[in-house]
Tab-separated table of C-alpha atoms in Angstrom:
chain	number	residue	atom	x	y	z
T	1	MET	CA	19.674	23.852	-20.563
T	2	ARG	CA	18.486	20.716	-18.980
T	3	ASN	CA	21.189	18.201	-18.088
T	4	GLU	CA	19.578	14.884	-18.869
T	5	SER	CA	22.689	12.924	-17.835
T	6	TYR	CA	22.451	14.037	-14.141
T	7	VAL	CA	21.727	11.000	-11.908
T	8	GLY	CA	22.322	12.473	-8.422
T	9	GLY	CA	19.894	13.041	-5.529
T	10	VAL	CA	16.306	11.764	-5.774
T	11	MET	CA	16.857	11.351	-9.566
T	12	ASN	CA	19.304	8.523	-8.807
T	13	MET	CA	16.454	6.582	-7.190
T	14	THR	CA	13.762	7.365	-9.648
T	15	GLY	CA	15.796	7.000	-12.847
T	16	VAL	CA	13.962	9.847	-14.551
T	17	ARG	CA	13.179	13.550	-13.931
T	18	PRO	CA	9.625	14.860	-13.283
T	19	GLY	CA	7.877	15.432	-16.550
T	20	ASP	CA	9.424	12.334	-18.163
T	21	ALA	CA	7.969	9.661	-15.871
T	22	PHE	CA	5.515	6.834	-16.923
T	23	LYS	CA	6.325	7.251	-20.624
T	24	TYR	CA	6.559	3.505	-21.059
T	25	GLU	CA	3.932	1.289	-22.550
T	26	GLY	CA	1.736	-1.128	-20.441
T	27	PRO	CA	0.818	-1.247	-16.819
T	28	THR	CA	2.991	-0.268	-13.894
T	29	MET	CA	2.243	-3.508	-12.075
T	30	PRO	CA	1.410	-6.226	-14.684
T	31	ASN	CA	1.601	-9.210	-12.443
T	32	LYS	CA	1.036	-8.490	-8.764
T	33	ALA	CA	0.053	-11.338	-6.344
T	34	ASP	CA	-2.036	-10.315	-3.316
T	35	TYR	CA	-2.672	-12.461	-0.233
T	36	TRP	CA	-5.334	-10.521	1.633
T	37	VAL	CA	-7.492	-10.707	4.710
T	38	THR	CA	-10.281	-8.450	5.936
T	39	PHE	CA	-10.997	-8.251	9.705
T	40	THR	CA	-13.202	-6.079	11.906
T	41	SER	CA	-11.519	-3.792	14.434
T	42	THR	CA	-12.608	-0.477	15.944
T	43	TYR	CA	-13.038	2.965	14.503
T	44	GLU	CA	-10.679	4.331	17.147
T	45	ALA	CA	-7.840	1.986	16.275
T	46	ILE	CA	-8.428	2.602	12.518
T	47	GLU	CA	-7.968	6.344	13.019
T	48	LYS	CA	-4.974	5.993	15.425
T	49	TYR	CA	-2.910	3.291	13.656
T	50	ILE	CA	-4.141	2.988	9.988
T	51	LEU	CA	-5.445	6.222	8.531
T	52	PRO	CA	-2.982	9.235	8.128
T	53	PRO	CA	-4.146	12.430	9.738
T	54	PRO	CA	-6.421	14.265	9.198
T	55	LEU	CA	-8.362	11.421	7.553
T	56	LYS	CA	-11.125	9.952	9.722
T	57	ALA	CA	-12.838	6.485	9.572
T	58	ASP	CA	-16.010	6.231	7.483
T	59	ARG	CA	-18.549	5.386	10.221
T	60	SER	CA	-21.287	4.631	7.751
T	61	VAL	CA	-19.598	1.260	7.150
T	62	PRO	CA	-18.282	-1.431	9.486
T	63	PRO	CA	-14.759	-0.798	11.082
T	64	GLU	CA	-12.922	-3.183	8.725
T	65	VAL	CA	-9.165	-3.357	7.982
T	66	ARG	CA	-7.789	-4.926	4.733
T	67	LEU	CA	-4.394	-6.371	5.280
T	68	ILE	CA	-2.573	-7.342	2.072
T	69	CYS	CA	0.681	-9.224	1.693
T	70	PHE	CA	1.690	-8.685	-1.921
T	71	VAL	CA	4.532	-9.428	-4.349
T	72	SER	CA	5.076	-7.314	-7.488
T	73	PRO	CA	7.892	-8.984	-9.416
T	74	GLU	CA	7.551	-7.033	-12.604
T	75	ASN	CA	6.838	-3.587	-11.023
T	76	LYS	CA	8.011	-0.734	-13.165
T	77	ALA	CA	9.530	2.428	-11.658
T	78	PHE	CA	9.030	6.015	-12.879
T	79	SER	CA	11.518	5.383	-15.748
T	80	GLY	CA	10.007	2.055	-16.729
T	81	LYS	CA	12.899	0.062	-15.201
T	82	VAL	CA	11.702	-3.206	-13.579
T	83	THR	CA	12.049	-2.742	-9.830
T	84	PRO	CA	10.457	-5.742	-8.102
T	85	TYR	CA	9.254	-5.311	-4.544
T	86	GLN	CA	6.962	-6.763	-1.950
T	87	GLY	CA	4.932	-5.247	0.854
T	88	PHE	CA	2.432	-5.555	3.590
T	89	MET	CA	-0.341	-2.972	3.206
T	90	PHE	CA	-2.942	-1.670	5.647
T	91	LEU	CA	-6.159	-0.104	4.239
T	92	ALA	CA	-9.414	1.170	5.852
T	93	GLN	CA	-12.411	3.010	4.623
T	94	THR	CA	-12.495	6.795	4.889
T	95	GLU	CA	-14.335	9.734	3.402
T	96	HIS	CA	-13.212	13.312	2.740
T	97	ASN	CA	-15.168	16.117	1.054
T	98	GLY	CA	-17.769	13.668	-0.138
T	99	VAL	CA	-15.275	11.297	-1.666
T	100	LYS	CA	-15.162	7.742	-0.273
T	101	GLY	CA	-12.245	5.446	-0.559
T	102	ARG	CA	-9.528	3.604	1.258
T	103	ALA	CA	-6.384	4.885	2.836
T	104	GLY	CA	-3.470	3.398	4.739
T	105	TRP	CA	0.250	2.652	4.757
T	106	GLU	CA	2.633	-0.241	4.093
T	107	TYR	CA	5.832	-2.051	4.958
T	108	VAL	CA	8.055	-2.657	1.904
T	109	ASP	CA	10.984	-4.908	1.092
T	110	ALA	CA	12.972	-6.093	-1.934
T	111	VAL	CA	11.910	-9.409	-3.572
T	112	TYR	CA	15.459	-10.834	-3.446
T	113	GLY	CA	16.617	-9.289	-0.163
T	114	ASP	CA	18.667	-6.298	-1.498
T	115	LYS	CA	16.871	-3.374	-0.208
T	116	SER	CA	18.883	-1.002	-2.531
T	117	GLU	CA	16.577	-2.335	-5.208
T	118	VAL	CA	13.616	-0.670	-3.511
T	119	ASP	CA	15.018	2.703	-2.483
T	120	ILE	CA	12.731	4.160	-5.089
T	121	MET	CA	9.939	3.501	-2.584
T	122	GLY	CA	11.204	6.571	-0.657
T	123	PRO	CA	10.420	9.207	-3.212
T	124	TRP	CA	7.535	7.146	-4.553
T	125	GLY	CA	5.886	7.126	-1.055
T	126	VAL	CA	6.428	10.925	-0.731
T	127	TYR	CA	4.912	11.905	-4.069
T	128	PHE	CA	2.056	9.392	-3.871
T	129	GLY	CA	1.365	10.348	-0.163
T	130	MET	CA	1.479	6.841	1.242
T	131	MET	CA	3.832	6.162	4.133
T	132	LYS	CA	6.280	3.300	3.559
T	133	LYS	CA	8.525	1.620	6.093
T	134	LEU	CA	11.241	-0.906	5.293
T	135	GLY	CA	10.867	-4.333	6.716
T	136	ASP	CA	12.026	-7.937	6.341
T	137	ILE	CA	9.159	-9.709	4.595
T	138	ARG	CA	9.114	-13.501	4.229
T	139	PHE	CA	6.668	-16.032	2.599
T	140	THR	CA	7.014	-19.401	4.251
T	141	PRO	CA	5.367	-22.744	3.296
T	142	LEU	CA	3.993	-24.542	6.382
T	143	GLY	CA	3.164	-27.755	4.575
T	144	GLY	CA	0.492	-28.769	2.097
T	145	ASN	CA	-1.485	-25.758	0.996
T	146	ARG	CA	-0.828	-23.651	4.139
T	147	PHE	CA	1.453	-20.649	4.126
T	148	GLN	CA	2.776	-18.026	6.491
T	149	MET	CA	3.587	-14.452	5.550
T	150	SER	CA	5.464	-12.261	7.978
T	151	VAL	CA	7.251	-8.916	8.378
T	152	ASP	CA	10.075	-8.202	10.850
T	153	ARG	CA	11.335	-4.717	11.764
T	154	ARG	CA	14.268	-3.959	13.966
T	155	GLY	CA	14.440	-7.590	15.061
T	156	VAL	CA	10.710	-7.678	16.067
T	157	ARG	CA	8.011	-9.863	14.350
T	158	MET	CA	5.445	-7.186	13.519
T	159	ILE	CA	2.952	-9.281	11.475
T	160	THR	CA	2.238	-12.914	11.098
T	161	LEU	CA	-0.493	-13.870	8.566
T	162	LYS	CA	-1.401	-17.473	8.006
T	163	MET	CA	-3.832	-18.934	5.560
T	164	SER	CA	-4.668	-22.064	3.581
T	165	ILE	CA	-4.945	-21.598	-0.188
T	166	GLY	CA	-7.556	-23.773	-1.875
T	167	ALA	CA	-9.304	-24.057	-5.286
T	168	GLU	CA	-9.132	-21.467	-8.018
T	169	MET	CA	-11.932	-18.904	-8.049
T	170	GLU	CA	-14.644	-19.216	-10.671
T	171	ALA	CA	-14.809	-16.516	-13.286
T	172	ALA	CA	-18.114	-15.140	-11.842
T	173	LYS	CA	-16.259	-14.549	-8.476
T	174	ILE	CA	-13.571	-12.751	-10.222
T	175	ASP	CA	-16.065	-10.503	-11.970
T	176	ALA	CA	-17.733	-9.864	-8.661
T	177	ILE	CA	-14.439	-8.871	-7.057
T	178	ASN	CA	-13.662	-6.444	-9.944
T	179	ALA	CA	-17.112	-4.930	-9.651
T	180	GLY	CA	-16.429	-4.494	-5.930
T	181	ILE	CA	-13.160	-2.630	-6.647
T	182	SER	CA	-15.039	-0.272	-9.019
T	183	GLY	CA	-17.620	0.366	-6.334
T	184	SER	CA	-15.242	0.612	-3.363
T	185	GLY	CA	-14.275	4.207	-4.025
T	186	ALA	CA	-10.934	5.769	-4.518
T	187	THR	CA	-7.425	5.285	-3.084
T	188	ILE	CA	-6.998	8.400	-0.822
T	189	THR	CA	-3.575	9.554	0.449
T	190	VAL	CA	-2.117	12.508	2.396
T	191	ARG	CA	0.918	14.126	0.757
T	192	GLU	CA	3.096	16.349	3.029
T	193	ILE	CA	6.273	18.052	1.624
T	194	PRO	CA	8.529	19.801	4.231
T	195	ASN	CA	10.019	23.212	3.710
T	196	VAL	CA	13.722	23.972	3.303
T	197	ASP	CA	14.492	24.288	7.011
T	198	TYR	CA	11.970	21.619	8.150
T	199	THR	CA	10.015	24.046	10.238
T	200	GLY	CA	6.795	23.514	8.228
T	201	PHE	CA	5.537	22.433	4.886
T	202	THR	CA	5.515	23.637	1.259
T	203	GLU	CA	2.629	21.412	0.422
T	204	ARG	CA	-0.011	19.436	2.428
T	205	SER	CA	-2.734	17.909	0.357
T	206	ILE	CA	-5.195	15.028	0.239
T	207	CYS	CA	-4.862	13.213	-3.074
T	208	VAL	CA	-7.035	10.810	-4.911
T	209	ALA	CA	-6.157	7.933	-7.214
T	210	ARG	CA	-8.874	5.821	-8.948
T	211	ALA	CA	-9.226	2.352	-7.482
T	212	ASP	CA	-10.748	1.023	-10.826
T	213	LYS	CA	-7.332	1.282	-12.426
T	214	ASN	CA	-6.487	-1.999	-10.701
T	215	CYS	CA	-8.096	-5.241	-11.888
T	216	VAL	CA	-8.039	-8.883	-10.698
T	217	LEU	CA	-6.866	-11.354	-13.342
T	218	SER	CA	-7.257	-14.611	-11.334
T	219	GLY	CA	-7.687	-15.858	-7.860
T	220	TRP	CA	-7.857	-18.643	-5.344
T	221	ASN	CA	-10.184	-19.330	-2.390
T	222	VAL	CA	-8.629	-19.034	1.019
T	223	SER	CA	-9.511	-20.548	4.468
T	224	ASP	CA	-8.243	-20.872	8.067
T	225	CYS	CA	-6.803	-17.335	8.237
T	226	SER	CA	-5.217	-15.879	11.314
T	227	VAL	CA	-3.515	-12.527	11.975
T	228	GLU	CA	-1.127	-11.615	14.869
T	229	PHE	CA	0.554	-8.280	15.415
T	230	GLY	CA	3.715	-7.431	17.375
T	231	HIS	CA	4.834	-4.319	19.210
T	232	THR	CA	7.569	-1.718	19.090
T	233	PRO	CA	7.306	1.771	20.486
T	234	GLU	CA	7.195	3.177	16.966
T	235	ASP	CA	4.797	0.576	15.687
T	236	PRO	CA	2.458	-0.676	18.422
T	237	LEU	CA	0.421	-2.830	16.099
T	238	ASP	CA	-0.769	-5.118	18.873
T	239	GLN	CA	-3.067	-2.227	19.809
T	240	ILE	CA	-5.163	-2.904	16.667
T	241	PRO	CA	-7.902	-5.328	17.732
T	242	VAL	CA	-8.517	-8.260	15.453
T	243	LEU	CA	-12.145	-9.054	16.333
T	244	GLU	CA	-13.309	-11.200	13.467
T	245	VAL	CA	-12.011	-12.264	10.072
T	246	THR	CA	-14.722	-11.399	7.479
T	247	GLY	CA	-12.960	-12.234	4.186
T	248	ALA	CA	-9.835	-13.452	2.588
T	249	GLY	CA	-8.415	-14.399	-0.781
T	250	ALA	CA	-5.375	-14.817	-2.962
T	251	THR	CA	-5.488	-12.935	-6.246
T	252	VAL	CA	-3.263	-11.895	-9.179
T	253	ASN	CA	-3.811	-8.273	-10.155
T	254	ALA	CA	-2.717	-5.737	-12.742
T	255	GLY	CA	-2.188	-2.054	-11.815
T	256	SER	CA	-2.374	0.526	-14.612
T	257	LYS	CA	0.046	3.372	-14.736
T	258	GLU	CA	-3.071	5.614	-14.858
T	259	LEU	CA	-3.491	4.933	-11.162
T	260	PHE	CA	-0.529	7.385	-10.813
T	261	THR	CA	-0.824	9.628	-13.827
T	262	GLU	CA	-4.458	10.491	-13.264
T	263	MET	CA	-4.018	11.136	-9.536
T	264	TYR	CA	-5.315	14.576	-8.439
T	265	VAL	CA	-5.570	16.857	-5.364
T	266	LEU	CA	-8.860	16.560	-3.589
T	267	ASP	CA	-8.129	19.109	-0.842
T	268	SER	CA	-5.313	21.479	0.173
T	269	LEU	CA	-4.515	21.408	3.859
T	270	PRO	CA	-3.085	24.256	6.028
T	271	LEU	CA	0.675	24.401	5.867
T	272	ASP	CA	0.715	24.516	9.676
T	273	ALA	CA	-0.067	20.858	10.644
T	274	THR	CA	-0.572	21.833	14.310
């Protein structure tokens, strides 16, 4: 008989056993604020530092990277419990088996500084197939309408994003952004589950989640953007060229739980990753 009261192991972080997740009503991320910038880089840097292997850069489009600093204060975990978190996400265009979309990874942090509130991001990242690393993320006013967003890791400033936030976007621009989301392809991830003695894998698969399960509710125009990257041996982000800022914005979004519940396996990979 299933012991529903067991709260140890991974279940302690997710709050619910597989099969019982996402049974709550409403979106997973009902009120997520994104501060984003798009910049051109190189295909080589995208493949080395942004995309998880074996994904490759889509060379039919410019080598652009989307960097998003976001806050999701009403984020709901598997069980429906509110688990607020914030992050810095890297995304770049890729294509696999004829499916186009964006893939990448992210730094994550708690909204209020207590990282035990975001330990769910460990199993969430494994099942979703998106690498997540803990960092110290800060949002700092610089005066007037100018702001700085940053992430530190192991005492090193890894990302500094600065922008000036201006007037609210018109409805037509919001509609255009949502149309762009629908046409941008899927969110593509690589899920790798190790075997019992960590000598190989029990699963390696490329997964797809529908990008159109996110929508922009409102937004603000942004100007005077700059991006700087730091360096550690584990995260040599300064090796990602920032050649030209091609777009930026500040938006409030809603993310449907169907982004997760309708995710599917696009391709199964060999269990020997070498």
